[in-house]
CSV table of C-alpha atoms in Angstrom, one decimal:
chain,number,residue,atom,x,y,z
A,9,UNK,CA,126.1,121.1,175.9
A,10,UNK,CA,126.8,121.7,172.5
A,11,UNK,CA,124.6,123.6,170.0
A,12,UNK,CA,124.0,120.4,168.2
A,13,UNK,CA,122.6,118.8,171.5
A,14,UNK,CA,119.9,121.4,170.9
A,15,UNK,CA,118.8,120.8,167.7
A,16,UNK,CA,115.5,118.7,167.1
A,17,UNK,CA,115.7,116.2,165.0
A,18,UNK,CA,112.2,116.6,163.8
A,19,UNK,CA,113.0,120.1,162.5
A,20,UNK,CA,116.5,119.7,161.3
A,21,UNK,CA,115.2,116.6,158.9
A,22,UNK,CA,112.6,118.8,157.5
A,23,UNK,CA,115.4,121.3,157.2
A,24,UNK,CA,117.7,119.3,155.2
A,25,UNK,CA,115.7,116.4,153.6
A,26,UNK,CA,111.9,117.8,153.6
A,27,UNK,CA,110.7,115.4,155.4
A,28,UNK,CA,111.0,113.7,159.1
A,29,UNK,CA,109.5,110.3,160.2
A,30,UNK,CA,107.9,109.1,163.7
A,31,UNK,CA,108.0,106.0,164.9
A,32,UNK,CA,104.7,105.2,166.8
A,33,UNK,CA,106.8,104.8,170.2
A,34,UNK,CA,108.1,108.4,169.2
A,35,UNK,CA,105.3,109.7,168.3
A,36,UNK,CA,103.3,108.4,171.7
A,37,UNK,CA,106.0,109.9,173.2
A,38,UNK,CA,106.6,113.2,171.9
A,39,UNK,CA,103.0,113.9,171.8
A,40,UNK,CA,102.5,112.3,175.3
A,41,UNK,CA,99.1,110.4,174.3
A,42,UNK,CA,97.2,108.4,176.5
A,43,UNK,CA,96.3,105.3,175.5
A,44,UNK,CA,92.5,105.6,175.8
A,45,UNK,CA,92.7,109.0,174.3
A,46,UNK,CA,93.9,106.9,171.2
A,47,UNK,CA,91.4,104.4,171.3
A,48,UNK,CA,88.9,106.9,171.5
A,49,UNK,CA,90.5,108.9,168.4
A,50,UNK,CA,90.8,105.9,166.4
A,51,UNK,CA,87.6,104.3,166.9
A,52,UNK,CA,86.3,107.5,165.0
A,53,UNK,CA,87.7,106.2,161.6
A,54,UNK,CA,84.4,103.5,162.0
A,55,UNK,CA,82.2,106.3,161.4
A,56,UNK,CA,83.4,107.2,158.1
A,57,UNK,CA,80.9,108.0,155.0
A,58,UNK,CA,82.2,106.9,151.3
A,59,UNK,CA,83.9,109.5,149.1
A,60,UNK,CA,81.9,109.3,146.1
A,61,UNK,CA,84.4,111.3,144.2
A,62,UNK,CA,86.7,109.1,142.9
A,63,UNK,CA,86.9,109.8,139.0
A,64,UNK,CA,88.4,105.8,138.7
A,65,UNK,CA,85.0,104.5,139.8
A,66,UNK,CA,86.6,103.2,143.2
A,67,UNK,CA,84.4,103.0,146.0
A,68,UNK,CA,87.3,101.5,148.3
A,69,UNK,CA,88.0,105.3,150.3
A,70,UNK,CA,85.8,106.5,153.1
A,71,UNK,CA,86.9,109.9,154.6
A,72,UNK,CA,85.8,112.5,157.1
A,73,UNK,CA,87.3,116.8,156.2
A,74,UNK,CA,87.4,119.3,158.5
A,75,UNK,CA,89.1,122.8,158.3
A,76,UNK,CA,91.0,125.6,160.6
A,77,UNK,CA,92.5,128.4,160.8
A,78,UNK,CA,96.1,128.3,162.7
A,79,UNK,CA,97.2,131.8,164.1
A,80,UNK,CA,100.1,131.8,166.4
A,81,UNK,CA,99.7,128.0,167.6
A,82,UNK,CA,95.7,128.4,168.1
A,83,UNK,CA,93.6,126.5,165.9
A,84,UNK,CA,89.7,127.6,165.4
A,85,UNK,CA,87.1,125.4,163.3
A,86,UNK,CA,86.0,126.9,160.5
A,87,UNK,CA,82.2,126.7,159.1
A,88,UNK,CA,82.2,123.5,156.8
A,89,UNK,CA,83.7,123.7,152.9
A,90,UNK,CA,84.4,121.6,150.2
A,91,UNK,CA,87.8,120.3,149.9
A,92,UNK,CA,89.3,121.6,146.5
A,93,UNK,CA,92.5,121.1,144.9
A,94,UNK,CA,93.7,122.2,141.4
A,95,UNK,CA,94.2,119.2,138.3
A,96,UNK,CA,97.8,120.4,138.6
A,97,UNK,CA,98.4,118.3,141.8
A,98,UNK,CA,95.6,116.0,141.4
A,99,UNK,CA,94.9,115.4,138.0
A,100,UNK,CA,92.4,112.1,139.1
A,101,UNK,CA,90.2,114.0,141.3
A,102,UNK,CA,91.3,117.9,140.8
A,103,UNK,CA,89.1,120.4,139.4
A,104,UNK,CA,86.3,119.6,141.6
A,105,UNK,CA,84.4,120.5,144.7
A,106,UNK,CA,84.3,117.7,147.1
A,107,UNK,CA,82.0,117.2,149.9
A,108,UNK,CA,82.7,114.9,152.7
A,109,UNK,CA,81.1,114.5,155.6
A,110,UNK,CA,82.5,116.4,158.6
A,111,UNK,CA,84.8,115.4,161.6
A,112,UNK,CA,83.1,114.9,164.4
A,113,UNK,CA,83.7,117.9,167.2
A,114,UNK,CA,84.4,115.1,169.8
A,115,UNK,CA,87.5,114.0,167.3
A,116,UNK,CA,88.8,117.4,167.2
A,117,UNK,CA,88.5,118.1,171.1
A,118,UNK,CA,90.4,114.5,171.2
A,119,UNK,CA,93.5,115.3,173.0
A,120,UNK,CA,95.4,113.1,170.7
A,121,UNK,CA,93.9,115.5,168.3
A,122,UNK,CA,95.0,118.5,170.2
A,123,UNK,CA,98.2,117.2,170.7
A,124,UNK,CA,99.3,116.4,167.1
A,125,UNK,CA,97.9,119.8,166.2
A,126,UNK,CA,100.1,121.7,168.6
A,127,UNK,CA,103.3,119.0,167.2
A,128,UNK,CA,102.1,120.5,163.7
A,129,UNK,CA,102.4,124.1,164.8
A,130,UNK,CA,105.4,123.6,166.7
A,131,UNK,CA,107.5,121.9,163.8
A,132,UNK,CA,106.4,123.3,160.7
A,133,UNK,CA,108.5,126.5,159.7
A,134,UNK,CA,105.4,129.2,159.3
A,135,UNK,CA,105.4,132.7,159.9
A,136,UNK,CA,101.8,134.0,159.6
A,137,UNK,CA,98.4,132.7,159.9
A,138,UNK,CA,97.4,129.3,157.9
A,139,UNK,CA,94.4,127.2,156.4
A,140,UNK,CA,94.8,123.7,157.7
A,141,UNK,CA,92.5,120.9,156.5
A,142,UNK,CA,92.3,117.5,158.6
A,143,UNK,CA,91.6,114.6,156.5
A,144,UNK,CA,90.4,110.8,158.1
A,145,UNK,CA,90.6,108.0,155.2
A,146,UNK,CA,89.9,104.5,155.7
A,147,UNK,CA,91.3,102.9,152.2
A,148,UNK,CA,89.6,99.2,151.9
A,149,UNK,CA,91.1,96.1,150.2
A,150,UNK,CA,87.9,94.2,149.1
A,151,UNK,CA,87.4,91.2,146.7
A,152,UNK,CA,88.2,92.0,143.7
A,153,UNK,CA,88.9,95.6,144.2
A,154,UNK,CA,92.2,96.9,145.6
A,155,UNK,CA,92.5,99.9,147.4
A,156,UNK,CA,95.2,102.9,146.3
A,157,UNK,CA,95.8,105.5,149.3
A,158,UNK,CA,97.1,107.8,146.6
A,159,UNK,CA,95.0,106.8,143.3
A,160,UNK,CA,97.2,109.5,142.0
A,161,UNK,CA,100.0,108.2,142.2
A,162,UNK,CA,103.4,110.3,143.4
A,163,UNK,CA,102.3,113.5,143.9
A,164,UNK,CA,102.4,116.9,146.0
A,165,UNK,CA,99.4,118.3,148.0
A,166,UNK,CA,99.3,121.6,146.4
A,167,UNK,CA,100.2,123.0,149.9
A,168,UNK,CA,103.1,124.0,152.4
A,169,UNK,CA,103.0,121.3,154.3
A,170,UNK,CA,101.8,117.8,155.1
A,171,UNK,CA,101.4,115.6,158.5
A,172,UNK,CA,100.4,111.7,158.1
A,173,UNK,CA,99.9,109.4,160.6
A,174,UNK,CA,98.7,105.6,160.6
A,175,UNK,CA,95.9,104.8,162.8
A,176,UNK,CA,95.5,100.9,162.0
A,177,UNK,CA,96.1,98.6,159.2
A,178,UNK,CA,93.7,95.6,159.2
A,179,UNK,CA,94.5,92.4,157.6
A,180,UNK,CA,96.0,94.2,154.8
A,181,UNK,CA,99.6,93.8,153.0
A,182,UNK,CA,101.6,96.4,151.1
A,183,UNK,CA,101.1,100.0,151.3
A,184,UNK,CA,104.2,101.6,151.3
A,185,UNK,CA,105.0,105.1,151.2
A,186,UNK,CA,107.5,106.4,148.8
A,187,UNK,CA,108.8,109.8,148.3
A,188,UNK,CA,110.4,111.5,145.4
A,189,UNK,CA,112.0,114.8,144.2
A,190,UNK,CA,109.9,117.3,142.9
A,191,UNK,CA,111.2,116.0,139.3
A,192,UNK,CA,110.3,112.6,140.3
A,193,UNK,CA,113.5,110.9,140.9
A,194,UNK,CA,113.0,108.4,143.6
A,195,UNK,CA,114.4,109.2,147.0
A,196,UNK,CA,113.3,106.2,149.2
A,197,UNK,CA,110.4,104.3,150.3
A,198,UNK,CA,109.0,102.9,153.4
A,199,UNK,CA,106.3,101.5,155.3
A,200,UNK,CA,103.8,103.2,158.2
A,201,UNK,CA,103.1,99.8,159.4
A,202,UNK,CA,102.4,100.2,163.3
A,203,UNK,CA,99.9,102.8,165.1
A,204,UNK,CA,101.2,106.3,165.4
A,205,UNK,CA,104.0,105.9,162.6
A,206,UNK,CA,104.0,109.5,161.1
A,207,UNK,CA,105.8,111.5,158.4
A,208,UNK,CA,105.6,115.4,158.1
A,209,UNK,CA,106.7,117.0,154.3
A,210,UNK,CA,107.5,119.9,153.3
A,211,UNK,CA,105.1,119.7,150.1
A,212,UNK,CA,107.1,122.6,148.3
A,213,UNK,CA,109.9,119.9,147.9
A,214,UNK,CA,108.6,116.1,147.9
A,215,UNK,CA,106.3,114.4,145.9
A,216,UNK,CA,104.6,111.8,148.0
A,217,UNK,CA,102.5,108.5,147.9
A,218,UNK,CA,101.2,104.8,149.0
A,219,UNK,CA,101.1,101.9,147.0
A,220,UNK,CA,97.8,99.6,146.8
A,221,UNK,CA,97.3,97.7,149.7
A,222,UNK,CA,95.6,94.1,149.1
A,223,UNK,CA,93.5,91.4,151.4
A,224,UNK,CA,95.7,89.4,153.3
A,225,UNK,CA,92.5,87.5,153.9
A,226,UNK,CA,90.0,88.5,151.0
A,227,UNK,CA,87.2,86.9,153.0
A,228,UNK,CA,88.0,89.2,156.2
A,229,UNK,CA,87.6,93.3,156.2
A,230,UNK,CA,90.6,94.9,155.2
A,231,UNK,CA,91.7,98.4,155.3
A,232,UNK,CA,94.4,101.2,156.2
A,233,UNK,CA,93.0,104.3,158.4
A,234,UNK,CA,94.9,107.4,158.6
A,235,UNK,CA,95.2,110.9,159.3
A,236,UNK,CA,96.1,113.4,156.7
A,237,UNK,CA,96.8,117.1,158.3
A,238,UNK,CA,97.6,120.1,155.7
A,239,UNK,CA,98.8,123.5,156.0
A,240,UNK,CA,98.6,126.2,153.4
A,241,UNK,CA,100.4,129.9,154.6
A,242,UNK,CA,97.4,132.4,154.4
């Protein structure tokens, strides 16, 4: 077996592009879900209260925040906080306490949950204790209001590093990722179109984001759920 043979290809893309991608398929099977496990995860995002936040006077983002500390693969719930990030990386929304509800403790003790967790720990390079934050968003498409994933715009996190995974997109269009140097030269785009896709960044090196998804239907409900996981070296 040669030494390349052992080399995953989830790490050695972060390595040498900052960033790996998942297909759903992969991503079932790497982090050996179950399929009603992932019903039962993503029937959570149906539970989401609206972010009230959003300096553009958009009320097309629900979300759920929850946050851990991640010592040597073991994550433990933290008491509930704001989630805070500096104008510098979010100069919409930055600058600003923000309250969101909290996840549920039977999403969290989701092994699907559990499972991407451990993938996290596993994959990302860290060498020391770190402040993770779990983030659910359900971005809606109504009439007459689109709805922008990253309002933003191409952007980094303001942390280490960055898991996304699609739960469901509902009668939407559009919505596609695209990632960029740090100076903001383009570096490709693509789409998390089917459950599970995934992406993990190394935020220290790409600028991220999503495009405005739209109706397909305007007179049906519309919307993109995911999961946004960050990690920030204590």
């Amino acid at each position: 077996m040669t030494d390349s043979a052992l080399i995953d290809p989830v790490t050695d893309a972060l390595a040498t592009t900052g960033y790996a991608r998942l297909s759903g398929e992969e991503s079932f099977t790497q982090l050996g879900i179950d399929m009603a496990d992932w019903r039962a995860f993503a029937d959570s995002w149906t539970d989401l209260g609206p972010d009230l936040y959003m300096a553009d006077g958009g009320r097309y983002r629900r979300r759920r925040h929850a946050t851990f500390r991640c010592e040597d693969g073991a994550f433990t719930r933290q008491p509930h906080q704001p989630h805070y990030q500096s104008r510098d990386y979010n100069a919409l929304n930055g600058d600003v306490q923000r309250w969101f509800d909290p996840v549920e403790q039977a999403t969290v003790d989701n092994p699907v949950c559990r499972a991407i967790f451990a993938f996290c720990a596993a994959h990302f390079p860290m060498t020391g204790p770190a402040h993770v934050e779990m983030h659910q968003f359900r971005i809606e498409a109504k009439p007459g209001e689109v709805g922008r994933p990253t309002p933003e715009g191409l952007h980094r996190d303001g942390v280490d590093h960055v898991f996304v995974m699609l739960i469901e997109r509902r009668n939407v269009r559009e919505g596609v990722t695209r990632i960029g140097a740090p100076d903001g030269t383009a570096l490709g785009e693509f789409m998390l179109a089917e459950p599970g896709d995934a992406m993990l960044i190394d935020d220290q090196r790409i600028l991220h984001g999503v495009t405005e998804i739209h109706a397909v239907d305007p007179a049906q409900p519309a919307w993109r759920d995911a999961l946004v996981v960050t990690f920030v070296q204590a």
